One Martini backbone bead per residue (centre of mass of N, CA, C, O) as a GRO file, in nm:
protein
  456
    1UNK     BB    1  13.015  12.358  14.535
    2UNK     BB    2  12.886  12.271  14.174
    3UNK     BB    3  12.870  11.978  14.197
    4UNK     BB    4  12.662  11.965  14.397
    5UNK     BB    5  12.496  12.049  14.288
    6UNK     BB    6  12.462  11.904  13.972
    7UNK     BB    7  12.403  11.613  14.105
    8UNK     BB    8  12.125  11.726  14.211
    9UNK     BB    9  12.012  11.769  13.960
   10UNK     BB   10  12.027  11.500  13.847
   11UNK     BB   11  11.793  11.418  14.031
   12UNK     BB   12  11.603  11.558  13.987
   13UNK     BB   13  11.510  11.554  13.698
   14UNK     BB   14  11.472  11.219  13.692
   15UNK     BB   15  11.238  11.250  13.900
   16UNK     BB   16  11.075  11.420  13.741
   17UNK     BB   17  11.039  11.267  13.477
   18UNK     BB   18  10.919  10.995  13.573
   19UNK     BB   19  10.611  11.081  13.652
   20UNK     BB   20  10.699  10.932  13.923
   21UNK     BB   21  10.715  10.808  14.215
   22UNK     BB   22  11.037  10.691  14.307
   23UNK     BB   23  11.203  10.441  14.351
   24UNK     BB   24  11.468  10.370  14.506
   25UNK     BB   25  11.632  10.221  14.343
   26UNK     BB   26  11.652  10.394  14.101
   27UNK     BB   27  11.922  10.512  14.246
   28UNK     BB   28  12.121  10.338  14.132
   29UNK     BB   29  12.110  10.501  13.821
   30UNK     BB   30  12.251  10.790  13.817
   31UNK     BB   31  12.550  10.761  13.814
   32UNK     BB   32  12.589  10.514  13.644
   33UNK     BB   33  12.500  10.620  13.395
   34UNK     BB   34  12.550  10.925  13.368
   35UNK     BB   35  12.898  10.908  13.412
   36UNK     BB   36  12.863  10.832  13.120
   37UNK     BB   37  12.979  10.958  12.816
   38UNK     BB   38  12.778  10.798  12.637
   39UNK     BB   39  12.522  10.838  12.747
   40UNK     BB   40  12.438  11.063  12.807
   41UNK     BB   41  12.499  11.171  12.512
   42UNK     BB   42  12.239  10.967  12.398
   43UNK     BB   43  11.985  10.974  12.548
   44UNK     BB   44  11.807  11.175  12.363
   45UNK     BB   45  11.806  11.075  12.095
   46UNK     BB   46  11.600  10.782  12.281
   47UNK     BB   47  11.271  10.641  12.360
   48UNK     BB   48  11.466  10.373  12.519
   49UNK     BB   49  11.674  10.246  12.707
   50UNK     BB   50  11.770  10.017  12.493
   51UNK     BB   51  11.848  10.210  12.248
   52UNK     BB   52  12.068  10.344  12.443
   53UNK     BB   53  12.241  10.160  12.501
   54UNK     BB   54  12.310  10.013  12.224
   55UNK     BB   55  12.463  10.277  12.153
   56UNK     BB   56  12.679  10.242  12.346
   57UNK     BB   57  12.778   9.997  12.335
   58UNK     BB   58  12.925  10.123  12.032
   59UNK     BB   59  13.140  10.247  12.239
   60UNK     BB   60  13.151  10.084  12.408
   61UNK     BB   61  13.159   9.776  12.534
   62UNK     BB   62  13.192   9.855  12.848
   63UNK     BB   63  12.889   9.928  12.955
   64UNK     BB   64  12.801   9.680  13.148
   65UNK     BB   65  12.979   9.667  13.319
   66UNK     BB   66  13.043   9.902  13.420
   67UNK     BB   67  12.781   9.979  13.537
   68UNK     BB   68  12.770   9.772  13.791
   69UNK     BB   69  13.003   9.869  13.909
   70UNK     BB   70  12.914  10.105  13.950
   71UNK     BB   71  12.658  10.102  14.141
   72UNK     BB   72  12.846   9.960  14.380
   73UNK     BB   73  13.074  10.234  14.401
   74UNK     BB   74  12.774  10.462  14.417
   75UNK     BB   75  12.638  10.443  14.706
   76UNK     BB   76  12.768  10.644  14.859
   77UNK     BB   77  12.753  10.898  14.631
   78UNK     BB   78  12.369  10.896  14.664
   79UNK     BB   79  12.325  10.917  14.960
   80UNK     BB   80  12.470  11.177  15.003
   81UNK     BB   81  12.297  11.316  14.797
   82UNK     BB   82  12.010  11.249  14.931
   83UNK     BB   83  12.082  11.396  15.170
   84UNK     BB   84  12.085  11.688  15.009
   85UNK     BB   85  11.843  11.716  14.934
   86UNK     BB   86  11.669  11.656  15.134
   87UNK     BB   87  11.758  11.900  15.293
   88UNK     BB   88  11.686  12.099  15.025
   89UNK     BB   89  11.415  11.996  14.944
   90UNK     BB   90  11.449  11.825  14.607
   91UNK     BB   91  11.353  11.640  14.791
   92UNK     BB   92  11.121  11.400  14.824
   93UNK     BB   93  11.016  11.096  15.140
   94UNK     BB   94  10.827  10.804  15.071
   95UNK     BB   95  10.504  10.624  15.128
   96UNK     BB   96  10.388  10.396  14.857
   97UNK     BB   97  10.262  10.165  14.839
   98UNK     BB   98  10.499  10.024  15.076
   99UNK     BB   99  10.741  10.180  14.981
  100UNK     BB  100  11.014  10.370  14.943
  101UNK     BB  101  11.045  10.708  14.751
  102UNK     BB  102  11.041  10.965  14.534
  103UNK     BB  103  10.922  11.331  14.517
  104UNK     BB  104  10.945  11.651  14.389
  105UNK     BB  105  11.021  11.952  14.527
  106UNK     BB  106  11.060  12.283  14.547
  107UNK     BB  107  11.368  12.306  14.549
  108UNK     BB  108  11.508  12.392  14.201
  109UNK     BB  109  11.793  12.445  14.123
  110UNK     BB  110  11.734  12.246  13.813
  111UNK     BB  111  11.786  12.125  13.465
  112UNK     BB  112  11.821  11.819  13.323
  113UNK     BB  113  11.764  11.710  13.041
  114UNK     BB  114  11.938  11.416  13.050
  115UNK     BB  115  11.803  11.347  13.305
  116UNK     BB  116  11.494  11.347  13.222
  117UNK     BB  117  11.485  11.171  13.002
  118UNK     BB  118  11.584  10.896  13.175
  119UNK     BB  119  11.365  10.892  13.379
  120UNK     BB  120  11.149  10.814  13.165
  121UNK     BB  121  11.274  10.564  13.060
  122UNK     BB  122  11.286  10.462  13.339
  123UNK     BB  123  10.957  10.446  13.387
  124UNK     BB  124  10.938  10.220  13.132
  125UNK     BB  125  11.045  10.034  13.355
  126UNK     BB  126  11.198   9.782  13.542
  127UNK     BB  127  11.435   9.743  13.746
  128UNK     BB  128  11.464   9.398  13.687
  129UNK     BB  129  11.472   9.449  13.385
  130UNK     BB  130  11.767   9.655  13.436
  131UNK     BB  131  11.916   9.491  13.536
  132UNK     BB  132  11.876   9.208  13.300
  133UNK     BB  133  12.046   9.403  13.072
  134UNK     BB  134  12.233   9.400  13.217
  135UNK     BB  135  12.320   9.108  13.251
  136UNK     BB  136  12.349   9.073  12.918
  137UNK     BB  137  12.485   8.947  12.661
  138UNK     BB  138  12.528   8.977  12.380
  139UNK     BB  139  12.517   8.983  12.129
  140UNK     BB  140  12.518   8.789  11.878
  141UNK     BB  141  12.478   8.909  11.497
  142UNK     BB  142  12.373   8.742  11.184
  143UNK     BB  143  12.361   8.849  10.820
  144UNK     BB  144  12.328   8.677  10.528
  145UNK     BB  145  12.167   8.865  10.379
  146UNK     BB  146  12.133   9.209  10.183
  147UNK     BB  147  12.102   9.209   9.921
  148UNK     BB  148  11.827   9.097   9.892
  149UNK     BB  149  11.691   9.432  10.004
  150UNK     BB  150  11.872   9.597   9.845
  151UNK     BB  151  12.141   9.872   9.855
  152UNK     BB  152  11.862  10.108   9.836
  153UNK     BB  153  11.898  10.106  10.179
  154UNK     BB  154  11.893  10.185  10.489
  155UNK     BB  155  12.110   9.965  10.684
  156UNK     BB  156  12.169  10.110  10.985
  157UNK     BB  157  12.072   9.974  11.195
  158UNK     BB  158  12.143   9.702  11.104
  159UNK     BB  159  12.458   9.798  11.154
  160UNK     BB  160  12.427   9.884  11.495
  161UNK     BB  161  12.448   9.676  11.578
  162UNK     BB  162  12.570   9.464  11.828
  163UNK     BB  163  12.832   9.242  11.737
  164UNK     BB  164  12.789   9.256  11.357
  165UNK     BB  165  12.736   9.006  11.096
  166UNK     BB  166  12.723   9.148  10.695
  167UNK     BB  167  12.619   8.942  10.420
  168UNK     BB  168  12.539   8.929  10.180
  169UNK     BB  169  12.599   8.661  10.078
  170UNK     BB  170  12.447   8.310  10.175
  171UNK     BB  171  12.526   7.969  10.054
  172UNK     BB  172  12.396   7.708  10.219
  173UNK     BB  173  12.729   7.599  10.243
  174UNK     BB  174  12.791   7.856  10.464
  175UNK     BB  175  12.530   7.841  10.685
  176UNK     BB  176  12.685   7.719  10.903
  177UNK     BB  177  12.957   7.864  11.002
  178UNK     BB  178  12.850   8.140  11.030
  179UNK     BB  179  12.633   8.033  11.296
  180UNK     BB  180  12.794   7.885  11.540
  181UNK     BB  181  12.812   8.163  11.744
  182UNK     BB  182  12.591   8.310  11.731
  183UNK     BB  183  12.234   8.389  11.849
  184UNK     BB  184  12.156   8.571  11.589
  185UNK     BB  185  11.969   8.538  11.270
  186UNK     BB  186  11.946   8.690  10.984
  187UNK     BB  187  11.711   8.588  10.685
  188UNK     BB  188  11.564   8.495  10.404
  189UNK     BB  189  11.600   8.183  10.229
  190UNK     BB  190  11.782   8.050  10.379
  191UNK     BB  191  11.810   7.728  10.497
  192UNK     BB  192  11.598   7.595  10.841
  193UNK     BB  193  11.712   7.333  10.933
  194UNK     BB  194  11.845   7.042  11.086
  195UNK     BB  195  12.099   7.053  10.928
  196UNK     BB  196  12.203   7.358  10.976
  197UNK     BB  197  12.060   7.358  11.352
  198UNK     BB  198  12.222   7.111  11.487
  199UNK     BB  199  12.331   7.218  11.784
  200UNK     BB  200  12.280   7.532  11.807
  201UNK     BB  201  12.268   7.627  12.146
  202UNK     BB  202  12.302   7.981  12.092
  203UNK     BB  203  12.006   7.966  11.909
  204UNK     BB  204  11.764   8.251  11.936
  205UNK     BB  205  11.743   8.342  11.650
  206UNK     BB  206  11.507   8.380  11.367
  207UNK     BB  207  11.490   8.647  11.150
  208UNK     BB  208  11.297   8.745  10.921
  209UNK     BB  209  11.256   8.920  10.587
  210UNK     BB  210  11.002   8.783  10.562
  211UNK     BB  211  10.693   8.624  10.581
  212UNK     BB  212  10.783   8.355  10.484
  213UNK     BB  213  10.813   7.995  10.639
  214UNK     BB  214  10.972   7.796  10.512
  215UNK     BB  215  11.218   7.768  10.499
  216UNK     BB  216  11.184   7.634  10.773
  217UNK     BB  217  11.184   7.476  11.096
  218UNK     BB  218  10.913   7.486  11.303
  219UNK     BB  219  10.962   7.197  11.504
  220UNK     BB  220  11.282   7.206  11.559
  221UNK     BB  221  11.231   7.522  11.707
  222UNK     BB  222  11.038   7.443  11.911
  223UNK     BB  223  11.210   7.218  12.015
  224UNK     BB  224  11.486   7.405  12.054
  225UNK     BB  225  11.392   7.702  12.155
  226UNK     BB  226  11.372   7.879  11.913
  227UNK     BB  227  11.270   8.179  11.742
  228UNK     BB  228  11.049   8.310  11.536
  229UNK     BB  229  10.997   8.525  11.321
  230UNK     BB  230  10.901   8.820  11.106
  231UNK     BB  231  10.675   8.998  10.854
  232UNK     BB  232  10.421   9.219  10.740
  233UNK     BB  233  10.276   9.462  10.606
  234UNK     BB  234  10.489   9.539  10.389
  235UNK     BB  235  10.390   9.488  10.075
  236UNK     BB  236  10.081   9.480  10.038
  237UNK     BB  237  10.093   9.680   9.796
  238UNK     BB  238  10.234   9.604   9.632
  239UNK     BB  239  10.189   9.386   9.500
  240UNK     BB  240   9.858   9.429   9.444
  241UNK     BB  241  10.018   9.620   9.224
  242UNK     BB  242  10.169   9.365   9.077
  243UNK     BB  243   9.940   9.248   9.004
  244UNK     BB  244   9.814   9.414   8.817
  245UNK     BB  245  10.030   9.444   8.633
  246UNK     BB  246  10.004   9.177   8.520
  247UNK     BB  247   9.688   9.184   8.429
  248UNK     BB  248   9.693   9.380   8.214
  249UNK     BB  249   9.948   9.353   8.043
  250UNK     BB  250   9.708   9.069   7.989
  251UNK     BB  251   9.533   9.193   7.876
  252UNK     BB  252   9.515   9.435   7.699
  253UNK     BB  253   9.841   9.322   7.554
  254UNK     BB  254  10.056   9.580   7.469
  255UNK     BB  255  10.349   9.437   7.400
  256UNK     BB  256  10.126   9.400   7.092
  257UNK     BB  257  10.107   9.707   7.066
  258UNK     BB  258  10.435   9.800   7.063
  259UNK     BB  259  10.533   9.603   6.857
  260UNK     BB  260  10.380   9.772   6.625
  261UNK     BB  261  10.457  10.088   6.669
  262UNK     BB  262  10.788  10.041   6.650
  263UNK     BB  263  10.827   9.865   6.384
  264UNK     BB  264  10.581  10.046   6.177
  265UNK     BB  265  10.287   9.930   6.144
  266UNK     BB  266  10.143  10.123   6.166
  267UNK     BB  267  10.244  10.364   5.930
  268UNK     BB  268  10.148  10.190   5.729
  269UNK     BB  269   9.882  10.190   5.740
  270UNK     BB  270   9.510  10.320   5.750
  271UNK     BB  271   9.496  10.284   6.006
  272UNK     BB  272   9.414  10.457   6.353
  273UNK     BB  273   9.325  10.116   6.403
  274UNK     BB  274   9.335   9.807   6.646
  275UNK     BB  275   9.220   9.495   6.691
  276UNK     BB  276   9.409   9.174   6.669
  277UNK     BB  277   9.414   9.244   7.035
  278UNK     BB  278   9.212   9.137   7.247
  279UNK     BB  279   9.017   9.311   7.470
  280UNK     BB  280   8.847   9.385   7.849
  281UNK     BB  281   8.643   9.464   8.093
  282UNK     BB  282   8.692   9.407   8.399
  283UNK     BB  283   8.398   9.443   8.466
  284UNK     BB  284   8.321   9.169   8.278
  285UNK     BB  285   8.536   8.979   8.498
  286UNK     BB  286   8.613   8.686   8.714
  287UNK     BB  287   8.778   8.751   8.989
  288UNK     BB  288   8.999   8.483   9.177
  289UNK     BB  289   9.101   8.439   9.455
  290UNK     BB  290   9.423   8.262   9.650
  291UNK     BB  291   9.399   8.383   9.943
  292UNK     BB  292   9.223   8.579  10.217
  293UNK     BB  293   9.451   8.821  10.337
  294UNK     BB  294   9.631   9.099  10.294
  295UNK     BB  295   9.640   9.107   9.999
  296UNK     BB  296   9.427   8.992   9.884
  297UNK     BB  297   9.165   9.218   9.979
  298UNK     BB  298   9.335   9.399   9.824
  299UNK     BB  299   9.253   9.267   9.536
  300UNK     BB  300   8.974   9.256   9.564
  301UNK     BB  301   8.930   9.523   9.587
  302UNK     BB  302   9.059   9.650   9.333
  303UNK     BB  303   8.831   9.497   9.178
  304UNK     BB  304   8.600   9.583   9.207
  305UNK     BB  305   8.684   9.872   9.133
  306UNK     BB  306   8.672   9.779   8.828
  307UNK     BB  307   8.363   9.575   8.845
  308UNK     BB  308   8.484   9.314   8.968
  309UNK     BB  309   8.365   9.043   8.997
  310UNK     BB  310   8.388   8.863   9.326
  311UNK     BB  311   8.647   8.569   9.473
  312UNK     BB  312   8.765   8.371   9.707
  313UNK     BB  313   8.959   8.136   9.837
  314UNK     BB  314   9.067   7.963  10.147
  315UNK     BB  315   9.294   7.726  10.212
  316UNK     BB  316   9.260   7.739  10.486
  317UNK     BB  317   8.945   7.872  10.584
  318UNK     BB  318   8.974   8.098  10.844
  319UNK     BB  319   8.900   8.318  10.587
  320UNK     BB  320   8.644   8.559  10.617
  321UNK     BB  321   8.352   8.719  10.405
  322UNK     BB  322   8.087   8.942  10.305
  323UNK     BB  323   8.186   9.118  10.076
  324UNK     BB  324   8.203   8.825   9.926
  325UNK     BB  325   8.271   8.558   9.695
  326UNK     BB  326   8.251   8.230   9.804
  327UNK     BB  327   8.418   7.951   9.753
  328UNK     BB  328   8.506   7.706   9.583
  329UNK     BB  329   8.713   7.586   9.384
  330UNK     BB  330   8.667   7.492   9.185
  331UNK     BB  331   8.438   7.698   9.085
  332UNK     BB  332   8.657   7.883   9.059
  333UNK     BB  333   8.821   7.707   8.828
  334UNK     BB  334   8.548   7.768   8.620
  335UNK     BB  335   8.439   8.133   8.681
  336UNK     BB  336   8.751   8.226   8.642
  337UNK     BB  337   8.886   8.462   8.409
  338UNK     BB  338   9.110   8.479   8.670
  339UNK     BB  339   9.388   8.464   8.882
  340UNK     BB  340   9.515   8.519   9.216
  341UNK     BB  341   9.769   8.398   9.444
  342UNK     BB  342   9.768   8.483   9.812
  343UNK     BB  343   9.964   8.192   9.934
  344UNK     BB  344  10.125   7.997  10.114
  345UNK     BB  345  10.350   7.712  10.154
  346UNK     BB  346  10.192   7.401  10.187
  347UNK     BB  347  10.025   7.113  10.222
  348UNK     BB  348   9.748   7.264  10.116
  349UNK     BB  349   9.908   7.466   9.849
  350UNK     BB  350  10.107   7.180   9.727
  351UNK     BB  351  10.018   7.181   9.385
  352UNK     BB  352   9.717   7.303   9.342
  353UNK     BB  353   9.866   7.345   9.031
  354UNK     BB  354   9.803   7.141   8.843
  355UNK     BB  355   9.684   6.998   8.578
  356UNK     BB  356   9.382   6.893   8.677
  357UNK     BB  357   9.299   7.239   8.766
  358UNK     BB  358   9.422   7.397   8.482
  359UNK     BB  359   9.208   7.259   8.319
  360UNK     BB  360   8.955   7.370   8.477
  361UNK     BB  361   9.014   7.633   8.305
  362UNK     BB  362   8.886   7.833   8.052
  363UNK     BB  363   9.102   7.888   7.837
  364UNK     BB  364   9.109   8.241   7.869
  365UNK     BB  365   9.230   8.243   8.063
  366UNK     BB  366   9.396   8.364   8.405
  367UNK     BB  367   9.693   8.314   8.663
  368UNK     BB  368   9.845   8.479   8.899
  369UNK     BB  369  10.160   8.475   9.054
  370UNK     BB  370  10.298   8.557   9.381
  371UNK     BB  371  10.281   8.354   9.703
  372UNK     BB  372  10.431   8.055   9.553
  373UNK     BB  373  10.534   7.866   9.412
  374UNK     BB  374  10.463   7.546   9.442
  375UNK     BB  375  10.120   7.598   9.410
  376UNK     BB  376  10.296   7.542   9.068
  377UNK     BB  377  10.304   7.311   8.826
  378UNK     BB  378  10.518   7.361   8.606
  379UNK     BB  379  10.477   7.140   8.453
  380UNK     BB  380  10.191   7.139   8.376
  381UNK     BB  381  10.181   7.462   8.325
  382UNK     BB  382  10.330   7.439   8.048
  383UNK     BB  383  10.145   7.225   7.901
  384UNK     BB  384   9.876   7.334   7.900
  385UNK     BB  385   9.970   7.560   7.702
  386UNK     BB  386  10.134   7.432   7.457
  387UNK     BB  387   9.790   7.305   7.459
  388UNK     BB  388   9.584   7.605   7.436
  389UNK     BB  389   9.545   7.738   7.703
  390UNK     BB  390   9.522   7.946   7.847
  391UNK     BB  391   9.553   8.326   7.818
  392UNK     BB  392   9.780   8.315   8.065
  393UNK     BB  393  10.049   8.437   8.244
  394UNK     BB  394  10.161   8.484   8.555
  395UNK     BB  395  10.530   8.517   8.718
  396UNK     BB  396  10.699   8.603   8.998
  397UNK     BB  397  10.714   8.321   9.087
  398UNK     BB  398  10.869   8.017   9.151
  399UNK     BB  399  11.013   7.686   9.215
  400UNK     BB  400  11.302   7.843   9.106
  401UNK     BB  401  11.563   8.070   9.299
  402UNK     BB  402  11.644   8.090   9.052
  403UNK     BB  403  11.683   8.018   8.768
  404UNK     BB  404  11.743   7.781   8.606
  405UNK     BB  405  11.886   7.756   8.275
  406UNK     BB  406  11.690   7.494   8.234
  407UNK     BB  407  11.391   7.544   8.265
  408UNK     BB  408  11.115   7.510   8.253
  409UNK     BB  409  10.964   7.761   8.176
  410UNK     BB  410  11.129   7.768   7.889
  411UNK     BB  411  10.950   7.562   7.724
  412UNK     BB  412  10.708   7.808   7.668
  413UNK     BB  413  10.642   7.852   7.324
  414UNK     BB  414  10.441   8.158   7.408
  415UNK     BB  415  10.552   8.387   7.554
  416UNK     BB  416  10.362   8.599   7.440
  417UNK     BB  417  10.128   8.492   7.744
  418UNK     BB  418  10.395   8.574   7.916
  419UNK     BB  419  10.492   8.686   8.217
  420UNK     BB  420  10.806   8.757   8.389
  421UNK     BB  421  10.926   8.754   8.706
  422UNK     BB  422  11.190   8.820   8.980
  423UNK     BB  423  11.066   8.868   9.295
  424UNK     BB  424  10.917   9.206   9.288
  425UNK     BB  425  10.648   9.244   9.409
  426UNK     BB  426  10.776   9.353   9.716
  427UNK     BB  427  11.019   9.558   9.599
  428UNK     BB  428  10.967   9.860   9.718
  429UNK     BB  429  11.148  10.068   9.848
  430UNK     BB  430  10.948  10.142  10.041
  431UNK     BB  431  10.934   9.809  10.121
  432UNK     BB  432  11.254   9.759  10.190
  433UNK     BB  433  11.279   9.941  10.405
  434UNK     BB  434  11.043   9.857  10.617
  435UNK     BB  435  11.141   9.571  10.659
  436UNK     BB  436  11.432   9.641  10.799
  437UNK     BB  437  11.284   9.834  11.011
  438UNK     BB  438  11.120   9.543  11.110
  439UNK     BB  439  11.363   9.399  11.178
  440UNK     BB  440  11.525   9.599  11.359
  441UNK     BB  441  11.256   9.543  11.575
  442UNK     BB  442  11.260   9.219  11.617
  443UNK     BB  443  11.549   9.245  11.716
  444UNK     BB  444  11.508   9.440  11.960
  445UNK     BB  445  11.227   9.284  12.118
  446UNK     BB  446  11.352   9.084  12.188
  447UNK     BB  447  11.539   9.158  12.349
  448UNK     BB  448  11.364   9.305  12.570
  449UNK     BB  449  11.142   9.151  12.566
  450UNK     BB  450  10.872   9.141  12.327
  451UNK     BB  451  10.661   9.099  12.188
  452UNK     BB  452  10.667   8.986  11.807
  453UNK     BB  453  10.579   8.842  11.574
  454UNK     BB  454  10.553   8.544  11.610
  455UNK     BB  455  10.580   8.231  11.540
  456UNK     BB  456  10.801   8.042  11.759
   0.00000   0.00000   0.00000
């Protein structure tokens, strides 16, 4: 008798959690899911049914097959319990929108919190979608470059994805062999071009732990039905902050003044101040923004708060605002005291800054690149710097990453005029954790057939 009551409580609680009339098909799921210990214990901890199912797959790799078999095997039990629920007025059945459905009755035998939560989660999906998820084969997932996110972030969500292999680093020559049987690939900077992807017919998703997609052959992916997803907005504040840090380093001459004090030259001087290295108020300068996406807008806002006159050039021509003055590229080059680059690398921006355009900049101007390395032709940059043009340069991105041992950048004669950082502008601990979390959500949304951050 106790077992019979407990089973009716499961159906009652499921119906109550469902929160609306329950189409009869859904009752096929109650015993099939809740009689499995892995699901019964885990469901309460998740906000989507798909997430709970993914966790069960980690505990019980045959969870989907077991559930499908249970749906078929428990039909008689289901019918028996529903009949008891009807007789005891635990559930009432009626037609709603021409479909037979169940609702909770007046006789409340008790409640089961886990079954209630299962009903809530099930109500968020169609029965057909739930069955599709159960029939869907488990994806084989490969993460190629976990170290690119740092060792100090929490990867547990990604690590708990079923059937995943994680590599800390992957050389380009290793990529194809490592993803040969993968359905989903998570990567950062590995080249995903035709040579890498050709004949990998099982590959369904490339999930980038970055915003930029210049390392992926989008045309090939589009033609071969490989979806590409990226992440956006996770590093806007961080890159804007780094842009300001590079600008202040160059403008304020802090390194030179720091050296002056640390070498005890200040101690030997007769003056309480030392002004040999000139710097300016940002409020007296014009700050030019190249690329007015989210990061460009954030930097424009910071520059305006500091009092700079802000102007911008949209490389795509698609972004515009009345908040700042829009100018053509030549005007921006010729009139800006500071230029910061926040554009993607594409056909329009490749070598946008070459010898000709660099020489159009003011001789005293500062150039900062936190976009992509190939936007500046580094050979030309070194040449104009060594000829005495430009007040200073801040680079967080380079044509070769990491730099080559004999890289052109190391041919800059006056290194005091430059500050070089190793593509870390996006990488505060908070931003990198957001990157991990967004990547997990992108993978899960794909598995659940949801549109999210789709590039192609």
